[in-house]
Tab-separated table of C-alpha atoms in Angstrom:
chain	number	residue	atom	x	y	z
N	17	MET	CA	38.272	41.794	137.600
N	18	SER	CA	35.870	38.800	137.111
N	19	MET	CA	32.204	38.699	138.101
N	20	ALA	CA	30.922	35.496	139.214
N	21	MET	CA	27.749	34.095	137.569
N	22	PRO	CA	24.717	34.145	139.835
N	23	GLU	CA	24.220	30.739	141.406
N	24	TRP	CA	20.613	30.416	140.109
N	25	LEU	CA	21.852	30.926	136.677
N	26	VAL	CA	24.507	28.370	136.975
N	27	LEU	CA	21.785	25.993	138.114
N	28	VAL	CA	19.626	26.771	135.225
N	29	LEU	CA	22.245	26.515	132.737
N	30	GLY	CA	23.544	23.147	134.307
N	31	ILE	CA	19.949	21.716	134.224
N	32	THR	CA	19.493	22.806	130.700
N	33	GLY	CA	22.626	21.031	129.672
N	34	ILE	CA	21.793	17.779	131.331
N	35	VAL	CA	18.269	17.548	129.978
N	36	CYS	CA	19.288	18.451	126.622
N	37	PHE	CA	21.901	15.918	126.619
N	38	MET	CA	19.590	13.142	128.026
N	39	LEU	CA	17.122	13.933	125.347
N	40	MET	CA	19.420	14.595	122.387
N	41	MET	CA	18.529	11.143	120.635
N	42	VAL	CA	14.678	11.496	121.192
N	43	PRO	CA	14.079	13.638	117.935
N	44	GLN	CA	15.950	10.776	115.992
N	45	ILE	CA	13.937	8.033	117.607
N	46	HIS	CA	10.718	9.919	116.869
N	47	LYS	CA	11.766	10.557	113.195
N	48	ASN	CA	12.767	6.699	112.781
N	49	TRP	CA	9.556	5.569	114.296
N	50	ARG	CA	7.435	7.916	112.048
N	51	SER	CA	9.268	6.875	108.881
N	52	GLN	CA	9.648	3.274	109.921
N	53	SER	CA	13.192	3.593	108.717
N	54	THR	CA	16.589	4.401	109.833
N	55	ASP	CA	17.719	5.244	106.446
N	56	GLY	CA	20.188	8.312	106.595
N	57	MET	CA	21.196	7.791	110.358
N	58	SER	CA	24.646	6.599	110.755
N	59	LEU	CA	24.648	3.397	112.971
N	60	ALA	CA	28.458	4.080	113.642
N	61	LEU	CA	27.686	7.419	115.118
N	62	VAL	CA	24.948	5.890	117.526
N	63	VAL	CA	27.131	2.815	118.529
N	64	MET	CA	30.128	5.190	119.291
N	65	TRP	CA	27.982	7.476	121.133
N	66	HIS	CA	26.342	4.351	122.893
N	67	VAL	CA	29.968	3.171	124.020
N	68	SER	CA	30.838	6.623	125.135
N	69	ALA	CA	27.701	6.893	127.392
N	70	VAL	CA	28.160	3.630	129.097
N	71	LEU	CA	31.742	4.546	129.827
N	72	SER	CA	30.676	7.926	131.075
N	73	THR	CA	27.871	6.494	133.090
N	74	ALA	CA	30.360	4.175	135.007
N	75	TYR	CA	32.959	6.910	135.345
N	76	PHE	CA	30.621	9.585	136.824
N	77	ALA	CA	28.955	7.040	139.080
N	78	ALA	CA	32.433	5.847	140.369
N	79	SER	CA	34.006	9.069	140.830
N	80	PRO	CA	34.348	10.328	144.523
N	81	ASN	CA	32.466	13.551	143.930
N	82	ASN	CA	29.801	11.854	141.632
N	83	SER	CA	26.738	13.795	140.490
N	84	VAL	CA	23.707	11.438	140.209
N	85	ALA	CA	22.167	13.997	137.573
N	86	VAL	CA	25.322	13.641	135.383
N	87	SER	CA	25.337	10.020	135.806
N	88	LEU	CA	21.702	9.564	135.070
N	89	SER	CA	21.921	11.878	132.033
N	90	PHE	CA	24.551	9.508	130.550
N	91	ALA	CA	22.333	6.387	131.394
N	92	VAL	CA	19.306	7.873	129.833
N	93	PHE	CA	21.404	8.774	126.727
N	94	ALA	CA	22.763	5.432	126.508
N	95	VAL	CA	19.136	3.872	126.716
N	96	CYS	CA	18.202	6.324	123.837
N	97	CYS	CA	21.128	5.125	121.790
N	98	GLY	CA	19.925	1.397	122.485
N	99	VAL	CA	16.516	2.211	121.172
N	100	CYS	CA	18.010	3.806	117.871
N	101	GLU	CA	20.156	0.611	117.524
N	102	ALA	CA	17.100	-1.549	118.026
N	103	GLN	CA	15.265	0.517	115.263
N	104	VAL	CA	18.138	-0.373	112.857
N	105	VAL	CA	17.321	-3.955	113.433
N	106	ALA	CA	13.461	-3.530	113.385
N	107	TYR	CA	13.243	-1.266	110.386
N	108	ARG	CA	15.769	-2.853	108.081
N	109	PRO	CA	14.827	-3.075	104.444
N	110	SER	CA	14.671	-6.883	104.324
N	111	ARG	CA	11.871	-7.057	106.963
N	112	THR	CA	8.549	-7.724	105.426
N	113	ASN	CA	6.341	-7.637	108.517
N	114	GLU	CA	6.086	-4.083	109.757
N	115	LYS	CA	3.308	-5.060	112.331
N	116	ASN	CA	5.783	-6.525	114.824
N	117	SER	CA	8.490	-3.849	114.530
N	118	CYS	CA	7.443	-2.423	117.766
N	119	CYS	CA	8.019	-5.733	119.467
N	120	VAL	CA	11.360	-6.132	117.766
N	121	VAL	CA	12.502	-2.492	118.988
N	122	LEU	CA	11.366	-3.401	122.591
N	123	GLY	CA	13.018	-6.783	122.597
N	124	VAL	CA	16.313	-5.745	121.052
N	125	SER	CA	16.546	-2.478	123.107
N	126	SER	CA	15.865	-4.437	126.252
N	127	LEU	CA	18.813	-6.852	125.471
N	128	LEU	CA	20.937	-4.010	124.727
N	129	HIS	CA	19.881	-2.136	127.846
N	130	ALA	CA	20.699	-5.206	129.973
N	131	VAL	CA	24.193	-5.572	128.445
N	132	SER	CA	24.870	-1.836	128.656
N	133	ALA	CA	23.919	-1.943	132.473
N	134	ALA	CA	26.048	-5.052	133.175
N	135	VAL	CA	28.901	-3.333	131.300
N	136	ALA	CA	28.344	-0.149	133.166
N	137	CYS	CA	28.484	-2.100	136.532
N	138	ALA	CA	31.589	-3.987	135.608
N	139	LEU	CA	33.294	-0.644	134.706
N	140	PHE	CA	32.037	0.949	137.805
N	141	ALA	CA	33.947	-1.787	139.837
N	142	ALA	CA	36.896	-1.367	137.559
N	143	PHE	CA	37.017	2.374	137.879
N	144	ARG	CA	36.945	2.119	141.593
N	145	ALA	CA	39.898	-0.285	141.629
N	146	MET	CA	42.025	1.328	138.763
N	147	PRO	CA	44.521	4.176	139.432
N	148	ALA	CA	42.927	7.742	139.113
N	149	ASP	CA	44.966	8.636	135.844
N	150	ALA	CA	43.882	5.342	134.132
N	151	THR	CA	40.274	5.929	135.114
N	152	TYR	CA	40.407	9.365	133.922
N	153	VAL	CA	41.580	8.388	130.487
N	154	VAL	CA	39.251	5.364	130.023
N	155	GLY	CA	36.283	7.116	131.557
N	156	ASN	CA	36.637	10.599	130.671
N	157	VAL	CA	38.990	11.179	127.797
N	158	LEU	CA	37.999	8.116	125.601
N	159	PRO	CA	34.278	8.954	125.811
N	160	SER	CA	35.068	12.443	124.776
N	161	ILE	CA	37.042	11.344	121.854
N	162	LEU	CA	34.425	8.912	120.746
N	163	PHE	CA	31.629	11.435	121.064
N	164	SER	CA	33.558	13.844	118.733
N	165	LEU	CA	34.563	11.153	116.271
N	166	GLY	CA	30.948	9.887	116.166
N	167	PHE	CA	30.010	12.935	113.861
N	168	LEU	CA	32.483	11.759	111.212
N	169	PRO	CA	30.439	8.691	109.998
N	170	GLN	CA	27.213	10.948	109.965
N	171	MET	CA	29.084	13.464	107.822
N	172	TYR	CA	30.161	10.635	105.573
N	173	GLU	CA	26.579	9.623	105.243
N	174	PHE	CA	25.518	13.109	104.270
N	175	ILE	CA	28.290	13.492	101.653
N	176	SER	CA	28.079	9.981	100.197
N	177	ARG	CA	24.264	10.476	99.670
N	178	ARG	CA	24.334	13.994	98.951
N	179	SER	CA	21.328	14.328	101.260
N	180	VAL	CA	20.566	14.831	104.899
N	181	GLN	CA	17.294	13.116	104.543
N	182	GLY	CA	16.566	10.491	107.447
N	183	TYR	CA	18.590	12.575	109.941
N	184	SER	CA	16.797	14.566	112.609
N	185	PHE	CA	18.310	17.973	113.178
N	186	GLY	CA	16.548	17.918	116.496
N	187	VAL	CA	19.683	15.900	117.708
N	188	THR	CA	21.880	18.826	116.562
N	189	VAL	CA	19.652	21.406	118.283
N	190	PHE	CA	19.672	19.681	121.640
N	191	ASP	CA	23.416	19.179	121.248
N	192	LEU	CA	24.067	22.745	120.431
N	193	VAL	CA	21.651	24.208	123.232
N	194	GLY	CA	23.091	21.734	125.638
N	195	SER	CA	26.672	22.142	124.877
N	196	SER	CA	26.298	26.105	125.001
N	197	ALA	CA	24.646	26.043	128.351
N	198	ASN	CA	27.515	23.611	129.800
N	199	THR	CA	30.086	25.890	128.320
N	200	ALA	CA	28.474	29.018	129.799
N	201	VAL	CA	28.625	27.274	133.223
N	202	ILE	CA	32.386	26.699	132.811
N	203	PHE	CA	33.263	30.278	132.001
């Protein structure tokens, strides 16, 4: 005999999962900004997650029973990934002028956001035209694989440096809380 979870609890857990996912990269952005460095953060992780987020944004927006909240959470996550990528450019060690690093982050992230939005729009159209099975693989399975594999470069970073310095474990906390909330909703 199974008991259904109260609807209010499903809603609270779902919102918690979505908000935690949207904000997952914010602690890393803040840590990078405070230290004016991205040393210790794996760029490969961020790029893989960014690609995943763009694919997922288009997939969930194009699905017949789309959820605006889910699509928006992936889009916000993609924006945060773009900011982290721009910080890599702005805070690289060879830069001597730290005064304009904020302008570099703003400019590079704006360019990345424009490209991401254009790619998401093109994927949206493609997903609407593709067969359902192909859409599912490209828009749902591939991003899941990329999200999972994204942790490997970060683990390599930890092991090769023998240090976790530069990585914000706030990312992990948001990921753990959000994933737990989403998993609880499923069961």
